[in-house]
CSV table of C-alpha atoms in Angstrom, one decimal:
chain,number,residue,atom,x,y,z
A,1,UNK,CA,-7.9,4.8,17.8
A,2,UNK,CA,-7.0,1.6,15.9
A,3,UNK,CA,-4.5,1.0,13.1
A,4,UNK,CA,-5.4,-2.6,12.3
A,5,UNK,CA,-1.8,-3.7,11.9
A,6,UNK,CA,-2.6,-7.3,12.7
A,7,UNK,CA,-6.3,-7.5,11.9
A,8,UNK,CA,-5.8,-10.6,9.7
A,9,UNK,CA,-3.1,-12.3,11.9
A,10,UNK,CA,-5.7,-15.0,12.9
A,11,UNK,CA,-6.0,-16.5,9.4
A,12,UNK,CA,-4.4,-19.9,8.7
A,13,UNK,CA,-2.7,-19.5,5.3
A,14,UNK,CA,0.7,-21.1,4.6
A,15,UNK,CA,2.3,-17.7,5.3
A,16,UNK,CA,0.6,-17.4,8.7
A,17,UNK,CA,1.8,-20.9,9.6
A,18,UNK,CA,5.4,-20.3,8.4
A,19,UNK,CA,7.8,-20.1,11.4
A,20,UNK,CA,8.2,-16.3,12.1
A,21,UNK,CA,12.1,-16.2,12.0
A,22,UNK,CA,12.2,-18.1,8.7
A,23,UNK,CA,9.5,-15.8,7.3
A,24,UNK,CA,11.3,-12.6,8.4
A,25,UNK,CA,14.7,-13.8,7.0
A,26,UNK,CA,13.1,-15.1,3.8
A,27,UNK,CA,10.9,-12.2,3.0
A,28,UNK,CA,13.5,-9.6,3.9
A,29,UNK,CA,16.0,-11.3,1.6
A,30,UNK,CA,13.4,-11.2,-1.2
A,31,UNK,CA,12.6,-7.5,-0.4
A,32,UNK,CA,16.3,-6.6,-0.7
A,33,UNK,CA,16.6,-8.6,-3.9
A,34,UNK,CA,13.7,-6.6,-5.3
A,35,UNK,CA,15.3,-3.4,-4.2
A,36,UNK,CA,18.2,-4.3,-6.5
A,37,UNK,CA,16.1,-4.7,-9.6
A,38,UNK,CA,17.0,-2.1,-12.2
A,39,UNK,CA,16.3,-3.9,-15.5
A,40,UNK,CA,12.8,-3.4,-16.8
A,41,UNK,CA,12.6,-7.0,-18.1
A,42,UNK,CA,12.5,-8.1,-14.4
A,43,UNK,CA,9.5,-5.9,-13.6
A,44,UNK,CA,6.8,-8.4,-14.5
A,45,UNK,CA,8.4,-11.5,-12.8
A,46,UNK,CA,8.9,-9.3,-9.7
A,47,UNK,CA,5.3,-8.1,-9.6
A,48,UNK,CA,4.2,-11.7,-10.4
A,49,UNK,CA,6.2,-13.2,-7.5
A,50,UNK,CA,4.9,-10.6,-5.0
A,51,UNK,CA,1.3,-11.0,-6.2
A,52,UNK,CA,1.7,-14.8,-5.9
A,53,UNK,CA,3.0,-14.5,-2.3
A,54,UNK,CA,0.2,-12.1,-1.4
A,55,UNK,CA,-2.4,-14.5,-2.8
A,56,UNK,CA,-0.9,-17.3,-0.8
A,57,UNK,CA,-1.2,-15.2,2.4
A,58,UNK,CA,-5.0,-15.0,1.9
A,59,UNK,CA,-4.9,-11.4,3.0
A,60,UNK,CA,-7.9,-9.4,1.5
A,61,UNK,CA,-7.2,-7.2,-1.6
A,62,UNK,CA,-9.0,-4.4,0.2
A,63,UNK,CA,-6.3,-4.5,2.9
A,64,UNK,CA,-3.6,-4.0,0.3
A,65,UNK,CA,-5.5,-1.2,-1.5
A,66,UNK,CA,-6.2,0.6,1.8
A,67,UNK,CA,-2.5,0.3,2.9
A,68,UNK,CA,-1.2,1.5,-0.4
A,69,UNK,CA,-3.2,4.7,-0.7
A,70,UNK,CA,-1.1,7.2,1.2
A,71,UNK,CA,2.4,5.9,0.2
A,72,UNK,CA,1.2,5.6,-3.4
A,73,UNK,CA,0.3,9.3,-3.5
A,74,UNK,CA,3.6,10.2,-1.8
A,75,UNK,CA,5.6,8.2,-4.3
A,76,UNK,CA,3.8,9.8,-7.2
A,77,UNK,CA,4.7,13.2,-5.7
A,78,UNK,CA,8.4,12.2,-5.6
A,79,UNK,CA,8.8,10.5,-9.0
A,80,UNK,CA,5.7,11.7,-10.9
A,81,UNK,CA,7.6,14.5,-12.6
A,82,UNK,CA,10.3,12.2,-14.0
A,83,UNK,CA,8.7,11.5,-17.4
A,84,UNK,CA,8.4,15.3,-18.1
A,85,UNK,CA,12.0,16.3,-17.1
A,86,UNK,CA,14.2,13.3,-17.6
A,87,UNK,CA,15.4,11.8,-20.9
A,88,UNK,CA,16.0,12.6,-24.6
A,89,UNK,CA,13.6,10.4,-26.5
A,90,UNK,CA,10.3,12.4,-26.9
A,91,UNK,CA,7.3,10.2,-26.9
A,92,UNK,CA,4.6,12.9,-27.0
A,93,UNK,CA,4.7,16.7,-27.1
A,94,UNK,CA,2.0,19.2,-26.2
A,95,UNK,CA,3.3,22.7,-26.4
A,96,UNK,CA,6.2,23.2,-23.9
A,97,UNK,CA,5.3,19.9,-22.2
A,98,UNK,CA,7.2,16.8,-23.5
A,99,UNK,CA,6.9,13.2,-22.3
A,100,UNK,CA,10.3,11.4,-22.4
A,101,UNK,CA,10.7,7.6,-22.8
A,102,UNK,CA,13.6,7.3,-20.4
A,103,UNK,CA,11.9,9.2,-17.6
A,104,UNK,CA,8.7,7.2,-18.1
A,105,UNK,CA,10.7,3.9,-17.9
A,106,UNK,CA,12.5,5.1,-14.7
A,107,UNK,CA,9.1,6.0,-13.1
A,108,UNK,CA,7.6,2.6,-14.0
A,109,UNK,CA,10.6,0.7,-12.6
A,110,UNK,CA,10.5,2.7,-9.3
A,111,UNK,CA,6.8,2.4,-9.0
A,112,UNK,CA,6.9,-1.4,-9.6
A,113,UNK,CA,9.7,-1.9,-7.1
A,114,UNK,CA,7.7,0.1,-4.6
A,115,UNK,CA,4.6,-2.0,-5.3
A,116,UNK,CA,6.4,-5.3,-5.0
A,117,UNK,CA,8.3,-4.3,-1.8
A,118,UNK,CA,5.3,-2.9,0.0
A,119,UNK,CA,3.2,-6.0,-0.9
A,120,UNK,CA,5.8,-8.2,0.7
A,121,UNK,CA,6.0,-5.9,3.7
A,122,UNK,CA,2.2,-6.2,4.2
A,123,UNK,CA,2.5,-10.0,4.1
A,124,UNK,CA,5.4,-9.9,6.5
A,125,UNK,CA,3.7,-7.9,9.2
A,126,UNK,CA,0.0,-8.7,8.3
A,127,UNK,CA,0.4,-12.5,8.8
A,128,UNK,CA,1.6,-12.4,12.4
A,129,UNK,CA,0.5,-10.7,15.6
A,130,UNK,CA,2.5,-7.7,16.6
A,131,UNK,CA,3.9,-9.5,19.7
A,132,UNK,CA,5.1,-12.4,17.6
A,133,UNK,CA,6.9,-9.9,15.3
A,134,UNK,CA,8.6,-8.4,18.4
A,135,UNK,CA,9.5,-11.8,19.8
A,136,UNK,CA,11.0,-12.7,16.4
A,137,UNK,CA,13.1,-9.6,16.3
A,138,UNK,CA,14.3,-10.2,19.9
A,139,UNK,CA,15.2,-13.8,19.1
A,140,UNK,CA,17.2,-12.6,16.1
A,141,UNK,CA,19.3,-10.4,18.3
A,142,UNK,CA,17.5,-7.1,18.6
A,143,UNK,CA,18.7,-5.2,21.7
A,144,UNK,CA,16.5,-5.7,24.9
A,145,UNK,CA,16.3,-1.9,25.2
A,146,UNK,CA,14.9,-1.5,21.7
A,147,UNK,CA,12.5,-4.4,22.3
A,148,UNK,CA,11.1,-3.0,25.5
A,149,UNK,CA,10.8,0.5,23.9
A,150,UNK,CA,8.9,-1.0,20.9
A,151,UNK,CA,6.5,-2.9,23.1
A,152,UNK,CA,5.8,0.2,25.3
A,153,UNK,CA,5.6,2.5,22.3
A,154,UNK,CA,3.0,0.3,20.6
A,155,UNK,CA,1.0,-0.1,23.9
A,156,UNK,CA,0.7,3.6,24.6
A,157,UNK,CA,0.5,5.0,21.0
A,158,UNK,CA,-3.2,4.4,20.7
A,159,UNK,CA,-3.9,5.9,24.1
A,160,UNK,CA,-1.9,9.0,23.5
A,161,UNK,CA,-3.6,9.4,20.1
A,162,UNK,CA,-7.0,9.3,21.8
A,163,UNK,CA,-5.7,11.9,24.4
A,164,UNK,CA,-4.6,14.3,21.6
A,165,UNK,CA,-8.0,13.8,19.9
A,166,UNK,CA,-9.7,14.7,23.2
A,167,UNK,CA,-7.5,17.8,23.7
A,168,UNK,CA,-8.2,19.0,20.1
A,169,UNK,CA,-11.9,18.5,20.6
A,170,UNK,CA,-11.8,20.5,23.8
A,171,UNK,CA,-9.9,23.3,22.0
A,172,UNK,CA,-12.5,23.5,19.2
A,173,UNK,CA,-15.4,23.5,21.8
A,174,UNK,CA,-13.7,26.5,23.5
A,175,UNK,CA,-13.7,28.4,20.1
A,176,UNK,CA,-10.2,27.7,18.8
A,177,UNK,CA,-10.1,27.8,15.0
A,178,UNK,CA,-7.0,26.7,13.2
A,179,UNK,CA,-7.3,28.7,10.0
A,180,UNK,CA,-4.4,31.2,10.2
A,181,UNK,CA,-0.8,30.8,11.4
A,182,UNK,CA,-0.3,33.5,14.1
A,183,UNK,CA,2.2,33.5,17.0
A,184,UNK,CA,-0.7,33.0,19.4
A,185,UNK,CA,-2.0,29.9,17.4
A,186,UNK,CA,1.6,28.5,17.3
A,187,UNK,CA,1.9,28.9,21.1
A,188,UNK,CA,-1.5,27.1,21.6
A,189,UNK,CA,-0.2,24.2,19.5
A,190,UNK,CA,3.1,24.2,21.5
A,191,UNK,CA,1.1,24.1,24.7
A,192,UNK,CA,-1.0,21.1,23.5
A,193,UNK,CA,2.1,19.2,22.5
A,194,UNK,CA,3.8,20.2,25.8
A,195,UNK,CA,0.8,19.0,27.8
A,196,UNK,CA,0.9,15.7,25.9
A,197,UNK,CA,4.7,15.3,26.7
A,198,UNK,CA,4.3,16.2,30.4
A,199,UNK,CA,1.3,13.8,30.9
A,200,UNK,CA,3.3,11.1,29.1
A,201,UNK,CA,6.3,11.7,31.3
A,202,UNK,CA,4.3,11.5,34.5
A,203,UNK,CA,2.5,8.4,33.3
A,204,UNK,CA,5.9,6.8,32.4
A,205,UNK,CA,7.1,7.2,36.0
A,206,UNK,CA,3.9,5.4,37.3
A,207,UNK,CA,4.3,2.7,34.6
A,208,UNK,CA,8.0,2.1,35.6
A,209,UNK,CA,7.1,1.6,39.2
A,210,UNK,CA,4.2,-0.8,38.3
A,211,UNK,CA,6.6,-2.7,36.0
A,212,UNK,CA,9.2,-3.0,38.8
A,213,UNK,CA,6.6,-4.3,41.2
A,214,UNK,CA,5.7,-7.0,38.6
A,215,UNK,CA,9.3,-8.1,38.3
A,216,UNK,CA,10.5,-6.0,35.3
A,217,UNK,CA,14.2,-6.6,34.7
A,218,UNK,CA,14.3,-10.0,36.5
A,219,UNK,CA,13.7,-12.2,33.4
A,220,UNK,CA,13.1,-12.0,29.7
A,221,UNK,CA,9.5,-12.6,29.1
A,222,UNK,CA,9.7,-12.1,25.3
A,223,UNK,CA,12.0,-15.1,24.6
A,224,UNK,CA,9.5,-17.9,24.0
A,225,UNK,CA,9.2,-18.8,20.3
A,226,UNK,CA,8.3,-21.9,18.4
A,227,UNK,CA,11.0,-24.2,17.1
A,228,UNK,CA,11.9,-24.6,13.4
A,229,UNK,CA,10.6,-27.5,11.4
A,230,UNK,CA,11.8,-29.0,8.1
A,231,UNK,CA,8.9,-27.4,6.1
A,232,UNK,CA,9.9,-23.9,7.6
A,233,UNK,CA,13.5,-24.4,6.5
A,234,UNK,CA,12.3,-25.6,3.0
A,235,UNK,CA,10.2,-22.5,2.7
A,236,UNK,CA,13.2,-20.3,3.7
A,237,UNK,CA,15.4,-22.1,1.1
A,238,UNK,CA,12.9,-21.7,-1.7
A,239,UNK,CA,12.4,-17.9,-1.0
A,240,UNK,CA,16.1,-17.2,-0.6
A,241,UNK,CA,16.8,-19.1,-3.9
A,242,UNK,CA,14.2,-17.0,-5.6
A,243,UNK,CA,15.9,-13.9,-4.1
A,244,UNK,CA,19.2,-15.2,-5.4
A,245,UNK,CA,17.7,-15.7,-8.9
A,246,UNK,CA,16.6,-12.1,-9.0
A,247,UNK,CA,20.0,-10.8,-8.0
A,248,UNK,CA,21.8,-13.1,-10.5
A,249,UNK,CA,19.4,-12.1,-13.3
A,250,UNK,CA,19.8,-8.4,-12.5
A,251,UNK,CA,23.6,-8.8,-12.6
A,252,UNK,CA,23.6,-10.7,-15.9
A,253,UNK,CA,21.1,-8.4,-17.6
A,254,UNK,CA,22.9,-5.2,-16.5
A,255,UNK,CA,26.3,-6.6,-17.6
A,256,UNK,CA,24.9,-7.5,-21.0
A,257,UNK,CA,25.5,-11.3,-20.7
A,258,UNK,CA,21.9,-12.1,-21.4
B,1,UNK,CA,10.1,13.5,4.8
B,2,UNK,CA,10.6,9.8,4.6
B,3,UNK,CA,12.1,8.1,1.6
B,4,UNK,CA,9.7,5.4,0.4
B,5,UNK,CA,10.6,1.9,-0.8
B,6,UNK,CA,11.8,1.4,-4.3
B,7,UNK,CA,13.6,4.7,-4.9
B,8,UNK,CA,17.1,4.2,-3.6
B,9,UNK,CA,19.6,1.7,-4.9
B,10,UNK,CA,19.9,-1.4,-2.8
B,11,UNK,CA,23.6,-0.6,-2.0
B,12,UNK,CA,22.6,2.7,-0.4
B,13,UNK,CA,19.8,0.9,1.5
B,14,UNK,CA,22.3,-1.6,2.9
B,15,UNK,CA,24.8,1.2,3.7
B,16,UNK,CA,21.9,3.0,5.5
B,17,UNK,CA,21.3,-0.1,7.6
B,18,UNK,CA,25.1,-0.3,8.4
B,19,UNK,CA,25.2,3.3,9.4
B,20,UNK,CA,22.0,3.0,11.5
B,21,UNK,CA,23.5,-0.1,13.2
B,22,UNK,CA,26.6,1.9,14.1
B,23,UNK,CA,24.6,4.9,15.3
B,24,UNK,CA,22.2,2.7,17.4
B,25,UNK,CA,25.2,0.8,18.9
B,26,UNK,CA,26.8,4.1,19.9
B,27,UNK,CA,23.6,5.5,21.3
B,28,UNK,CA,22.9,2.2,23.3
B,29,UNK,CA,26.5,2.3,24.6
B,30,UNK,CA,25.9,5.8,25.9
B,31,UNK,CA,22.6,4.8,27.4
B,32,UNK,CA,24.1,1.8,29.1
B,33,UNK,CA,26.6,4.0,30.8
B,34,UNK,CA,23.7,5.4,32.8
B,35,UNK,CA,23.5,4.0,36.4
B,36,UNK,CA,20.1,2.5,35.8
B,37,UNK,CA,19.3,2.5,32.0
B,38,UNK,CA,16.1,0.4,32.5
B,39,UNK,CA,14.5,3.2,34.5
B,40,UNK,CA,14.7,5.5,31.5
B,41,UNK,CA,13.1,3.0,29.1
B,42,UNK,CA,9.4,3.8,30.0
B,43,UNK,CA,10.2,7.5,29.9
B,44,UNK,CA,11.8,7.3,26.5
B,45,UNK,CA,9.1,5.0,25.1
B,46,UNK,CA,6.2,7.1,26.2
B,47,UNK,CA,7.9,10.3,25.1
B,48,UNK,CA,8.6,8.7,21.7
B,49,UNK,CA,4.9,7.8,21.4
B,50,UNK,CA,4.0,11.3,22.5
B,51,UNK,CA,6.3,12.9,19.8
B,52,UNK,CA,4.9,10.5,17.2
B,53,UNK,CA,1.4,11.7,18.2
B,54,UNK,CA,2.4,15.4,18.5
B,55,UNK,CA,3.7,15.2,14.9
B,56,UNK,CA,0.1,14.6,13.8
B,57,UNK,CA,-0.8,18.2,14.9
B,58,UNK,CA,-1.5,20.1,11.7
B,59,UNK,CA,-0.2,23.7,11.7
B,60,UNK,CA,-2.1,25.9,9.2
B,61,UNK,CA,0.3,27.4,6.6
B,62,UNK,CA,-2.3,28.9,4.2
B,63,UNK,CA,-3.4,27.6,1.7
B,64,UNK,CA,-2.4,24.2,3.2
B,65,UNK,CA,-1.5,22.8,6.6
B,66,UNK,CA,1.7,21.1,7.5
B,67,UNK,CA,2.7,18.6,10.2
B,68,UNK,CA,5.9,19.1,12.1
B,69,UNK,CA,8.8,16.7,12.0
B,70,UNK,CA,10.0,17.4,15.6
B,71,UNK,CA,13.3,15.5,15.2
B,72,UNK,CA,15.2,18.5,16.7
B,73,UNK,CA,12.9,18.7,19.7
B,74,UNK,CA,13.2,14.9,20.1
B,75,UNK,CA,17.0,15.3,20.3
B,76,UNK,CA,16.7,18.2,22.8
B,77,UNK,CA,14.5,16.2,25.2
B,78,UNK,CA,15.7,12.6,24.7
B,79,UNK,CA,19.4,13.1,24.2
B,80,UNK,CA,21.0,9.7,23.3
B,81,UNK,CA,17.6,8.0,23.4
B,82,UNK,CA,16.6,10.1,20.4
B,83,UNK,CA,18.3,7.8,17.8
B,84,UNK,CA,16.6,4.6,19.0
B,85,UNK,CA,13.4,6.5,19.5
B,86,UNK,CA,13.5,7.8,15.9
B,87,UNK,CA,14.4,4.3,14.6
B,88,UNK,CA,11.3,2.8,16.4
B,89,UNK,CA,9.0,5.6,15.3
B,90,UNK,CA,10.1,5.2,11.7
B,91,UNK,CA,9.7,1.4,11.9
B,92,UNK,CA,6.1,1.8,13.0
B,93,UNK,CA,5.4,4.5,10.5
B,94,UNK,CA,6.7,2.2,7.8
B,95,UNK,CA,4.7,-0.8,8.8
B,96,UNK,CA,1.5,0.9,10.0
B,97,UNK,CA,1.1,3.8,7.5
B,98,UNK,CA,3.5,3.1,4.7
B,99,UNK,CA,5.4,6.4,5.5
B,100,UNK,CA,9.0,5.5,4.5
B,101,UNK,CA,9.7,1.9,3.9
B,102,UNK,CA,11.5,-1.2,5.2
B,103,UNK,CA,14.4,-1.1,2.8
B,104,UNK,CA,14.9,2.6,3.4
B,105,UNK,CA,14.5,2.3,7.2
B,106,UNK,CA,18.3,2.6,7.7
B,107,UNK,CA,18.6,5.7,5.5
B,108,UNK,CA,15.6,7.4,6.9
B,109,UNK,CA,16.8,6.7,10.5
B,110,UNK,CA,20.1,8.4,9.5
B,111,UNK,CA,18.5,11.4,7.8
B,112,UNK,CA,16.2,12.0,10.8
B,113,UNK,CA,18.4,10.7,13.7
B,114,UNK,CA,21.8,12.2,13.0
B,115,UNK,CA,20.3,15.8,12.9
B,116,UNK,CA,18.4,14.9,16.1
B,117,UNK,CA,21.7,14.1,17.8
B,118,UNK,CA,23.3,17.3,16.4
B,119,UNK,CA,20.2,19.2,17.7
B,120,UNK,CA,20.9,17.7,21.2
B,121,UNK,CA,24.5,18.9,21.1
B,122,UNK,CA,23.4,22.3,19.9
B,123,UNK,CA,20.8,22.5,22.8
B,124,UNK,CA,23.5,21.5,25.3
B,125,UNK,CA,25.6,24.5,24.2
B,126,UNK,CA,23.2,26.7,26.2
B,127,UNK,CA,25.2,25.7,29.3
B,128,UNK,CA,28.2,27.6,28.0
B,129,UNK,CA,26.2,30.8,28.5
B,130,UNK,CA,25.6,31.1,32.3
B,131,UNK,CA,24.0,34.5,32.2
B,132,UNK,CA,21.1,36.2,33.7
B,133,UNK,CA,19.2,35.9,30.4
B,134,UNK,CA,18.1,32.3,31.2
B,135,UNK,CA,14.9,32.1,29.1
B,136,UNK,CA,16.4,34.0,26.2
B,137,UNK,CA,19.4,31.6,26.0
B,138,UNK,CA,17.0,28.6,26.4
B,139,UNK,CA,14.7,29.8,23.6
B,140,UNK,CA,17.6,30.7,21.3
B,141,UNK,CA,19.2,27.3,21.5
B,142,UNK,CA,15.9,25.5,21.3
B,143,UNK,CA,15.1,27.5,18.2
B,144,UNK,CA,18.5,26.6,16.7
B,145,UNK,CA,18.1,23.0,17.6
B,146,UNK,CA,14.6,22.7,16.1
B,147,UNK,CA,15.3,24.7,12.9
B,148,UNK,CA,18.7,23.0,12.3
B,149,UNK,CA,17.3,19.6,13.1
B,150,UNK,CA,14.7,20.0,10.3
B,151,UNK,CA,17.0,21.8,8.0
B,152,UNK,CA,19.7,19.1,8.0
B,153,UNK,CA,17.1,16.3,7.6
B,154,UNK,CA,15.6,18.2,4.6
B,155,UNK,CA,19.0,18.7,3.1
B,156,UNK,CA,20.0,15.0,3.3
B,157,UNK,CA,16.6,14.0,2.0
B,158,UNK,CA,16.7,16.2,-1.1
B,159,UNK,CA,20.4,15.4,-1.9
B,160,UNK,CA,19.6,11.6,-1.7
B,161,UNK,CA,16.4,11.8,-3.7
B,162,UNK,CA,17.7,14.0,-6.5
B,163,UNK,CA,21.2,12.4,-6.8
B,164,UNK,CA,19.9,8.8,-6.8
B,165,UNK,CA,16.9,9.0,-9.1
B,166,UNK,CA,17.8,7.3,-12.3
B,167,UNK,CA,17.4,9.1,-15.6
B,168,UNK,CA,19.1,11.8,-17.5
B,169,UNK,CA,19.1,14.7,-15.0
B,170,UNK,CA,22.2,16.9,-15.5
B,171,UNK,CA,24.3,18.3,-12.7
B,172,UNK,CA,22.9,21.9,-13.1
B,173,UNK,CA,19.3,20.6,-13.0
B,174,UNK,CA,20.1,18.6,-9.8
B,175,UNK,CA,21.8,21.6,-8.2
B,176,UNK,CA,18.9,23.9,-9.0
B,177,UNK,CA,16.3,21.4,-7.8
B,178,UNK,CA,18.2,21.0,-4.5
B,179,UNK,CA,18.6,24.7,-3.9
B,180,UNK,CA,15.0,25.4,-4.9
B,181,UNK,CA,13.6,22.7,-2.5
B,182,UNK,CA,15.9,23.9,0.3
B,183,UNK,CA,14.8,27.5,-0.1
B,184,UNK,CA,11.1,26.3,0.0
B,185,UNK,CA,11.9,24.7,3.3
B,186,UNK,CA,13.3,27.8,5.1
B,187,UNK,CA,9.8,29.0,6.3
B,188,UNK,CA,9.2,25.5,7.7
B,189,UNK,CA,12.6,25.6,9.5
B,190,UNK,CA,11.5,28.9,11.0
B,191,UNK,CA,8.1,27.4,12.1
B,192,UNK,CA,9.8,24.3,13.5
B,193,UNK,CA,12.4,26.4,15.3
B,194,UNK,CA,9.8,28.7,16.8
B,195,UNK,CA,7.5,25.8,17.8
B,196,UNK,CA,10.5,24.0,19.5
B,197,UNK,CA,11.4,27.2,21.4
B,198,UNK,CA,7.8,27.8,22.6
B,199,UNK,CA,7.5,24.1,23.6
B,200,UNK,CA,10.9,24.2,25.5
B,201,UNK,CA,9.8,27.3,27.3
B,202,UNK,CA,6.5,25.6,28.2
B,203,UNK,CA,8.4,22.5,29.5
B,204,UNK,CA,10.9,24.7,31.4
B,205,UNK,CA,8.0,26.3,33.2
B,206,UNK,CA,5.9,23.2,33.8
B,207,UNK,CA,8.3,20.2,34.0
B,208,UNK,CA,11.9,21.4,33.9
B,209,UNK,CA,13.4,17.9,34.5
B,210,UNK,CA,12.1,17.0,31.0
B,211,UNK,CA,14.7,19.2,29.4
B,212,UNK,CA,17.5,18.3,31.8
B,213,UNK,CA,17.4,21.3,34.0
């Protein structure tokens, strides 16, 4: 089982070469600035900036499309009804179904914010290896308990996913069909989940003993990280200034100054 | 049941991060009181991964199939580790599958994690009943923990979604939508509660130390 989180971490774009702490702080600042955008006049600049950053990262468009599929459907399920129930200005009416301008505008704003934020998230986590991301979070003050849990979680997630797949194949081969919800079927699912938990628990005890033997708890092995250079700080300054511009523009537009 | 990016106002996202920071700090403080907190980390990490994977099991609820949330069960098994575990699970769900989002990570952690901690407290209440009906008490409190864990998470989710979506929704429409969606979730709460009870009984029989007995 593979999720391809850092399939393109080996590329050498400016985003890949940007110092990870500066990249995390800069892009998170921009992501939160985009989360503040309410005025529809800022939608195009916001989408333009995120598309520009994505192009600069040299990540393939297919990667973006693939990653967007599931959350896109989910978002449509959550806000897709807005144009039909929200607003007063009717744009189009077909029998009892009316399309409202205000609802449509609200949906477009939410969908654009979502697109811009998720594009930047893909750049943030797609342009560095997973271990680099964890090291960056640790160097920015993330608790050692959380860091260790994240590393172990990521390490064993794929393995447990494969184990579940094997168990489900074994169930099917023994004639189990999941078509109806019966107490018996629910009990079978509970036993599968329980077996997965018990096996994981027993494996965790062996892992802890192996980790102790290798010196776990003696030193922090995730602390090495490259140093900041002038160009990294320049990049951080530019991106944070961009974020500040969006926040200021949103404030001025919403207060009616512009 | 994860709120995606772009829906909530930035102020709420930041407040979510603040509340999650506080809840994580509290959980870590409780964890650090343990004699050897490091010894529990592999257990909590692997169980978190196992919960994450177990939530991929699709339960048939004709004509569709649903996957379980398991936050109540996570609370019953992991105790104070449940909140950091949920935070980590949500972080990976956001960056790997796009379920939830980075800006909404704090809010999502609160809406899943606080019910998990409440579920843990509910499950602990079984100790008040030292009776001969051991398995009945165990199943009952596991059922309540599982069902209430999901129910609270669903309630917070719908209230946040409906009250923060911009537009011209009036108060009555919002109320009706919240009540309607909550009613639709009652069968899922029952399934989640039953599943939790069955799983806890299984663990009690096979590996009782996993549920603290």
